[in-house]
Amino acid sequence: MSSSDTQPSSLRSLDASRMAFERAKLSVGGGVSSGMRAATKPHPLFVTKASGAHVWDLDGAEFIDYVMAWGPSIVGHSHPHVVDAVMEVVPRMQMVGMGHTLEYEAAELVLDAVPGAERLLWTNSGTEAVQIALRLARAGTGRSKIVKFVRSYHGWHDSVYASMGANNTAEAAVPSSAGQSLNAIRDLIVTEFNDISAAERILSEARERDIAAVLIDPIMSNAGLIPPAPGYLERLRELCDEYGVVLVFDQVISGFRIARGGATERYGVTPDLSTFGKAIAGGFSQSAVVGNATLIDQVQRGVSHAGTYNGNPVALAAVKATQEVLAEPGVFDRLEEVSAYFESGIQSVFDRLPFRPTLSRVGSFAAFVPQSAGSIVAAPEDIWDRITAGALARGVAFLPTGKIFLSTEHTLADVDRTVAVLGEVVDELVHDG
Ligand SMILES: Cc1ncc(COP(=O)(O)O)c(C=O)c1O
């Protein structure tokens, strides 16, 4: 650790962002463009520049960034190779709504990266990718019900946005938003993650219960990051094969983060379909459903797949460039090195708190777990808010949800600085009780 890392942090004022948020609320509903951003403490940061692993706010102050656009910026903000690719295409064409070579050039790179993947469809967001994956599964099986897991998030559309609360249980699906169609979630069967016997019971009745697909985020990215128990994904694969159910891995967050080939590479289980978004395009809006050719080729036989912006050249230039960077030798080793260094540094700071928060991490994605399993001291409910507000004031930006994203551009020095900042925040928390 260099001496600058041990200097006490100077505090950012955040004033310009606070005022910008107040102004935004007068024209933009809630003052933010995606609801959860409003939960940032003490208020959302308004940014004028983002480069590598850093962002700059309206006051001109610099921050180390672990928001990373909520996941997409796996190669850092404005990676030169991605910028060059996008800048080459923009003056030539933007939206054409016709065929262009980037459609298959980018697809070939993604299919190369994901073991067992045969075909791909382009869409714009993770939400849309999940929607088309479920449609393919229903068409392929002629069934309608979808098995999902308590607390798992698969996008905000009515048909899967259910049973996400910490207190929800594996009963009938409950809506997670006001205004949702109750009819839309009647096709969901909700069960507990990592519970093999529950899966065996439900899937053995797949025919009678009309089950088309199991929709699973293999690491429960939005529920504190829970890796699959040994043998769990393998058993789901066997059960889906036995009972004619489509296995869908939602890798919108985990894709290109837990390994270049995602969950299939890391856990050795090949789903029928996978959804990818976020990091697939390194900061541009593009997503994909990837997998079995017979299922995906149903788009030539009555399954509707539509979208004006699907496969647009600008986003696909970004996909291609991002995939090229990720395919360079040693990239994932370096990403793992900095992520592991982050985990051990931050954990050593968290160990100073009586309730011993932990970090759950797989690859370049981590999540804050407020209290260790063995702790007898309960963590304050607002502990992550207090940590992130303290960190933001000292120049480190985290998501309000406890998710943490690293990138190829984070350096060991960034991590040292982050550990020093969190050390100050934790000292303050211990002092204030
Ligand atoms: C696992 C998972 N699936 C789907 C989505 C939806 O993706 P998007 O926000 O791009 O619609 C998300 C978003 O965070 C996600 O985490």
XYZ file of C-alpha atoms and ligand atoms in Angstrom:
449
model
C 0.000 0.000 0.000
C 1.494 3.411 -0.941
C 1.584 6.315 1.519
C -1.171 8.135 -0.406
C -3.480 5.220 0.347
C -2.997 5.751 4.060
C -3.716 9.512 4.001
C -7.156 10.364 5.423
C -9.587 11.006 2.566
C -10.697 14.491 1.659
C -14.473 14.691 1.708
C -16.413 15.308 -1.520
C -19.164 17.905 -1.208
C -21.676 16.115 -3.523
C -23.576 19.445 -3.560
C -23.936 19.693 -7.336
C -25.343 16.149 -7.508
C -27.810 16.885 -4.716
C -29.055 19.965 -6.558
C -29.177 18.115 -9.891
C -31.281 15.377 -8.287
C -33.734 17.967 -6.946
C -33.995 19.515 -10.402
C -34.347 16.122 -12.150
C -37.275 15.217 -9.899
C -39.246 18.100 -11.433
C -39.080 16.607 -14.956
C -38.019 12.954 -14.686
C -40.330 10.674 -12.673
C -38.550 9.962 -9.373
C -35.493 11.890 -10.619
C -33.837 8.736 -11.993
C -34.202 6.622 -15.127
C -34.336 3.245 -13.333
C -36.065 3.110 -9.959
C -33.400 1.523 -7.747
C -30.894 4.273 -8.579
C -32.892 6.579 -6.318
C -31.849 4.413 -3.339
C -28.224 5.603 -3.605
C -27.171 7.269 -0.338
C -27.186 10.118 0.416
C -28.610 10.709 -3.094
C -27.738 9.655 -6.660
C -24.390 10.819 -7.998
C -24.650 12.890 -11.195
C -21.722 12.133 -13.433
C -20.104 14.083 -16.273
C -17.345 11.684 -17.258
C -16.534 7.992 -16.871
C -13.226 6.467 -17.899
C -11.689 3.107 -16.985
C -12.644 2.329 -13.400
C -13.320 5.952 -12.429
C -16.150 8.498 -12.726
C -16.250 12.267 -12.178
C -19.235 14.101 -10.708
C -20.738 17.519 -11.499
C -18.406 19.109 -8.954
C -15.425 17.653 -10.833
C -14.577 15.210 -8.035
C -13.195 11.797 -8.982
C -14.534 8.481 -7.666
C -13.410 4.869 -7.914
C -16.419 3.149 -9.419
C -17.814 -0.239 -8.390
C -21.238 0.526 -9.890
C -19.813 -0.041 -13.371
C -23.159 0.866 -14.926
C -24.813 -1.865 -12.765
C -22.732 -4.540 -14.474
C -22.154 -3.805 -18.162
C -18.752 -2.088 -17.922
C -16.682 -5.266 -17.612
C -13.853 -3.699 -19.665
C -14.155 -0.378 -17.841
C -15.834 2.800 -19.037
C -15.041 3.906 -22.587
C -12.463 1.213 -23.271
C -10.416 2.508 -26.253
C -11.068 -0.624 -28.337
C -14.834 -0.354 -27.782
C -14.806 3.398 -28.450
C -12.817 2.927 -31.681
C -15.219 0.237 -32.904
C -18.266 2.365 -32.165
C -16.712 5.521 -33.634
C -15.876 3.626 -36.824
C -19.472 2.531 -37.319
C -21.410 5.644 -36.233
C -20.573 7.858 -39.244
C -21.197 4.907 -41.617
C -24.565 3.766 -40.261
C -26.548 3.815 -37.043
C -29.964 2.216 -37.285
C -30.679 0.411 -40.529
C -33.245 -2.284 -39.755
C -31.608 -4.388 -42.450
C -28.983 -7.089 -42.465
C -25.367 -6.183 -41.721
C -22.249 -8.241 -41.116
C -21.838 -7.280 -37.450
C -24.944 -9.364 -36.681
C -23.114 -12.615 -37.339
C -19.582 -11.425 -36.563
C -20.603 -10.496 -33.016
C -22.785 -13.623 -32.699
C -19.881 -15.869 -33.717
C -17.700 -14.409 -30.970
C -20.391 -14.928 -28.319
C -21.079 -18.496 -29.466
C -17.326 -19.150 -29.412
C -17.143 -18.006 -25.809
C -20.099 -19.995 -24.443
C -19.577 -23.775 -24.404
C -22.371 -25.715 -26.089
C -24.095 -22.628 -27.518
C -25.252 -23.178 -31.095
C -27.417 -20.217 -31.997
C -28.285 -16.707 -30.770
C -31.003 -14.059 -31.009
C -30.279 -10.382 -30.400
C -32.475 -8.249 -28.150
C -31.863 -5.003 -26.276
C -32.127 -5.669 -22.557
C -31.949 -8.558 -20.128
C -35.671 -8.225 -19.552
C -36.386 -8.808 -23.240
C -33.913 -11.697 -23.469
C -35.714 -13.496 -20.630
C -39.059 -12.854 -22.311
C -37.979 -14.439 -25.599
C -36.268 -17.363 -23.818
C -39.521 -18.221 -22.027
C -41.490 -17.928 -25.255
C -39.078 -20.354 -26.977
C -39.382 -22.763 -24.038
C -43.181 -22.650 -24.112
C -43.312 -23.116 -27.855
C -40.794 -25.970 -27.702
C -42.643 -27.896 -24.999
C -46.246 -26.892 -25.662
C -46.516 -26.163 -21.917
C -46.967 -22.896 -20.057
C -45.707 -22.923 -16.434
C -42.277 -21.606 -15.419
C -40.375 -22.643 -12.281
C -38.534 -19.726 -10.695
C -36.781 -19.238 -7.369
C -37.718 -17.169 -4.343
C -35.887 -13.806 -4.377
C -34.514 -14.242 -7.904
C -34.829 -11.314 -10.309
C -35.176 -11.779 -14.057
C -36.178 -8.317 -15.241
C -39.128 -6.136 -14.553
C -41.781 -7.541 -16.896
C -45.009 -8.684 -15.301
C -44.620 -12.383 -16.035
C -41.517 -13.001 -13.856
C -41.330 -10.019 -11.487
C -42.573 -11.957 -8.478
C -41.678 -13.278 -5.024
C -38.528 -11.199 -4.741
C -38.947 -9.987 -1.173
C -36.714 -11.245 1.645
C -39.818 -12.573 3.421
C -41.370 -14.261 0.398
C -41.589 -18.035 0.537
C -42.015 -20.888 -1.898
C -45.769 -20.580 -2.021
C -47.926 -19.026 -4.713
C -46.044 -16.291 -6.578
C -46.649 -12.812 -5.191
C -46.246 -9.658 -7.290
C -43.192 -7.504 -6.573
C -44.676 -4.208 -7.800
C -47.900 -2.330 -7.441
C -49.783 -2.263 -10.710
C -48.706 -5.693 -11.867
C -51.037 -8.097 -13.624
C -51.878 -10.917 -11.232
C -52.824 -13.076 -14.194
C -49.307 -12.779 -15.595
C -47.692 -14.437 -12.568
C -50.195 -17.298 -12.327
C -47.903 -19.280 -14.632
C -45.075 -19.197 -12.075
C -44.195 -22.003 -9.683
C -41.878 -20.634 -7.019
C -39.379 -22.779 -5.177
C -36.226 -22.472 -3.027
C -32.777 -22.287 -4.620
C -30.375 -25.152 -3.823
C -33.230 -27.369 -2.550
C -32.747 -30.539 -4.571
C -35.673 -32.457 -3.109
C -38.097 -29.579 -3.848
C -36.884 -29.552 -7.458
C -37.270 -33.327 -7.695
C -40.819 -33.166 -6.341
C -41.907 -30.324 -8.643
C -40.240 -31.569 -11.813
C -41.433 -35.152 -11.404
C -44.919 -33.669 -11.924
C -43.847 -31.543 -14.886
C -46.310 -33.085 -17.312
C -49.320 -32.862 -14.974
C -48.366 -29.368 -13.832
C -47.712 -28.151 -17.393
C -44.105 -27.054 -16.710
C -42.242 -25.649 -19.719
C -39.044 -24.320 -18.144
C -36.875 -23.872 -15.096
C -35.623 -20.276 -15.063
C -32.591 -19.991 -12.825
C -29.860 -17.458 -12.157
C -27.092 -19.969 -11.351
C -25.551 -17.710 -8.677
C -28.679 -15.885 -7.448
C -27.045 -12.571 -8.344
C -29.845 -10.477 -6.893
C -30.290 -12.352 -3.638
C -26.871 -11.797 -2.091
C -24.954 -13.996 -4.567
C -25.449 -17.625 -3.576
C -23.346 -20.100 -5.536
C -25.039 -23.367 -6.483
C -24.575 -26.231 -4.008
C -22.327 -28.982 -5.367
C -24.370 -31.179 -7.692
C -27.417 -28.897 -7.724
C -27.183 -27.613 -11.309
C -26.195 -31.095 -12.502
C -29.312 -32.571 -10.865
C -31.526 -29.854 -12.372
C -30.062 -30.723 -15.768
C -30.903 -34.428 -15.264
C -34.427 -33.653 -14.060
C -35.113 -31.307 -16.978
C -33.911 -33.992 -19.407
C -35.978 -36.667 -17.717
C -39.219 -34.687 -17.633
C -38.915 -32.751 -20.909
C -38.424 -29.317 -19.325
C -36.276 -26.543 -20.844
C -33.432 -25.416 -18.567
C -32.826 -21.665 -18.858
C -29.818 -20.048 -17.193
C -30.368 -16.334 -16.671
C -26.799 -15.059 -16.983
C -27.637 -11.402 -17.458
C -25.445 -10.482 -14.492
C -23.140 -13.474 -14.246
C -22.368 -13.738 -17.963
C -18.788 -12.783 -18.888
C -18.152 -12.111 -15.190
C -17.916 -15.491 -13.485
C -15.972 -16.863 -16.487
C -15.771 -15.982 -20.159
C -18.036 -18.935 -20.886
C -20.322 -18.054 -17.964
C -21.940 -20.659 -15.722
C -21.380 -23.449 -18.229
C -17.631 -22.938 -18.124
C -17.516 -22.442 -14.357
C -19.922 -25.182 -13.268
C -19.778 -27.576 -16.217
C -23.532 -27.677 -16.821
C -24.992 -26.767 -20.210
C -28.501 -25.294 -20.180
C -30.832 -25.411 -23.182
C -30.968 -21.618 -23.290
C -29.072 -18.792 -21.612
C -29.843 -15.127 -21.439
C -26.972 -12.639 -21.570
C -27.061 -8.859 -21.255
C -25.050 -6.225 -19.413
C -21.365 -7.227 -19.871
C -22.004 -8.770 -23.287
C -21.834 -5.298 -24.854
C -19.419 -3.472 -22.543
C -21.731 -0.527 -21.869
C -24.090 -0.493 -24.837
C -27.662 -1.690 -24.869
C -27.735 -5.194 -26.286
C -28.628 -8.629 -24.958
C -29.045 -12.110 -26.334
C -30.652 -15.451 -25.828
C -28.133 -18.133 -26.648
C -28.307 -21.921 -26.809
C -29.916 -24.881 -28.511
C -30.380 -24.398 -32.263
C -33.651 -26.352 -32.488
C -35.264 -24.219 -29.805
C -33.941 -20.938 -31.200
C -34.743 -21.781 -34.814
C -38.402 -21.868 -33.821
C -38.280 -18.189 -34.828
C -38.572 -19.572 -38.374
C -41.605 -21.643 -37.365
C -44.103 -19.368 -35.683
C -42.285 -17.989 -32.612
C -42.348 -14.244 -32.867
C -39.093 -12.410 -32.120
C -39.304 -8.697 -32.804
C -37.642 -5.421 -31.882
C -36.811 -2.292 -33.844
C -33.477 -1.837 -32.070
C -32.451 -5.532 -32.040
C -28.964 -6.045 -33.422
C -28.342 -2.420 -34.253
C -24.858 -1.805 -35.702
C -23.629 0.549 -32.991
C -24.416 -1.841 -30.136
C -23.105 -4.834 -32.065
C -19.828 -3.038 -32.813
C -19.568 -2.678 -29.019
C -20.429 -6.357 -28.468
C -17.786 -7.432 -30.950
C -15.104 -5.153 -29.506
C -15.925 -6.146 -25.924
C -15.755 -9.821 -26.796
C -12.410 -9.265 -28.522
C -10.996 -7.645 -25.390
C -12.345 -10.453 -23.189
C -10.819 -13.078 -25.496
C -7.295 -11.676 -25.080
C -4.986 -14.086 -23.235
C -4.709 -13.478 -19.500
C -7.692 -11.112 -19.185
C -9.704 -13.357 -16.884
C -6.609 -14.227 -14.819
C -5.965 -10.535 -14.193
C -9.632 -9.915 -13.456
C -9.563 -12.752 -10.940
C -6.353 -11.422 -9.366
C -7.748 -7.944 -8.743
C -11.142 -9.315 -7.642
C -9.551 -11.733 -5.157
C -7.329 -8.909 -3.851
C -10.455 -6.763 -3.426
C -12.266 -9.534 -1.564
C -9.464 -10.186 0.924
C -8.793 -6.479 1.517
C -12.429 -5.583 2.076
C -13.073 -8.670 4.183
C -10.220 -7.722 6.510
C -11.904 -4.340 7.071
C -15.364 -5.859 7.560
C -13.917 -8.246 10.151
C -13.543 -5.226 12.449
C -17.331 -4.876 12.700
C -19.015 -6.922 15.468
C -21.589 -8.505 13.137
C -18.839 -9.528 10.705
C -20.324 -8.692 7.287
C -18.987 -10.850 4.498
C -18.429 -10.578 0.793
C -19.791 -13.304 -1.416
C -17.816 -13.306 -4.675
C -17.613 -15.251 -7.898
C -15.210 -13.801 -10.486
C -15.566 -10.040 -10.940
C -18.966 -9.886 -9.241
C -19.408 -9.656 -5.478
C -22.229 -8.968 -3.062
C -22.328 -7.550 0.448
C -23.814 -9.908 3.039
C -24.614 -7.799 6.143
C -23.838 -10.389 8.750
C -21.859 -13.617 8.875
C -23.791 -16.814 9.571
C -22.094 -17.303 12.939
C -22.540 -13.739 14.225
C -24.653 -13.298 17.333
C -24.673 -9.509 16.903
C -27.358 -8.357 14.466
C -26.282 -5.967 11.712
C -28.165 -2.640 11.682
C -30.781 -2.695 8.925
C -29.277 0.338 7.204
C -25.670 -0.842 7.430
C -24.983 -0.893 3.667
C -26.540 2.582 3.309
C -24.223 3.879 6.020
C -21.168 2.237 4.489
C -21.932 3.453 0.964
C -22.762 7.008 2.051
C -19.443 7.183 3.928
C -17.582 5.714 0.968
C -19.194 8.064 -1.555
C -18.216 11.096 0.501
C -14.634 9.789 0.383
C -14.559 9.068 -3.350
C -15.719 5.475 -3.775
C -19.039 4.723 -5.496
C -21.020 1.556 -4.749
C -24.497 0.403 -5.782
C -27.262 0.801 -3.213
C -28.211 -2.870 -3.586
C -25.006 -4.399 -2.173
C -23.874 -5.707 -5.538
C -20.260 -4.880 -6.466
C -18.838 -4.963 -9.983
C -15.145 -4.964 -10.841
C -13.648 -4.548 -14.299
C -10.485 -5.208 -16.262
C -9.555 -1.561 -15.533
C -9.570 -1.705 -11.725
C -5.996 -1.739 -10.452
C -4.493 -3.048 -7.240
C -3.915 0.623 -6.339
C -7.662 1.319 -6.762
C -8.329 -1.554 -4.391
C -5.765 -0.296 -1.848
C -7.453 3.104 -1.885
C -10.882 1.475 -1.506
C -9.714 -0.603 1.449
C -8.306 2.545 3.099
C -11.587 4.410 2.540
C -13.705 1.584 3.907
C -11.338 1.374 6.856
C -12.143 5.008 7.690
C -15.874 4.368 7.270
C -15.759 1.298 9.506
C -13.734 3.178 12.164
C -16.445 5.822 12.169
C -19.198 3.194 12.471
C -17.416 1.477 15.365
C -16.851 4.850 17.061
C -20.475 5.967 16.593
C -21.815 2.552 17.631
C -30.397 -11.867 -13.485
C -31.030 -10.740 -14.243
N -31.871 -11.004 -15.249
C -32.438 -10.038 -15.975
C -32.195 -8.712 -15.698
C -32.861 -7.628 -16.509
O -31.915 -6.996 -17.302
P -32.185 -5.512 -17.863
O -32.079 -4.586 -16.696
O -31.120 -5.308 -18.886
O -33.549 -5.521 -18.456
C -31.331 -8.377 -14.659
C -31.029 -6.974 -14.335
O -30.382 -6.635 -13.390
C -30.744 -9.421 -13.908
O -29.938 -9.146 -12.877
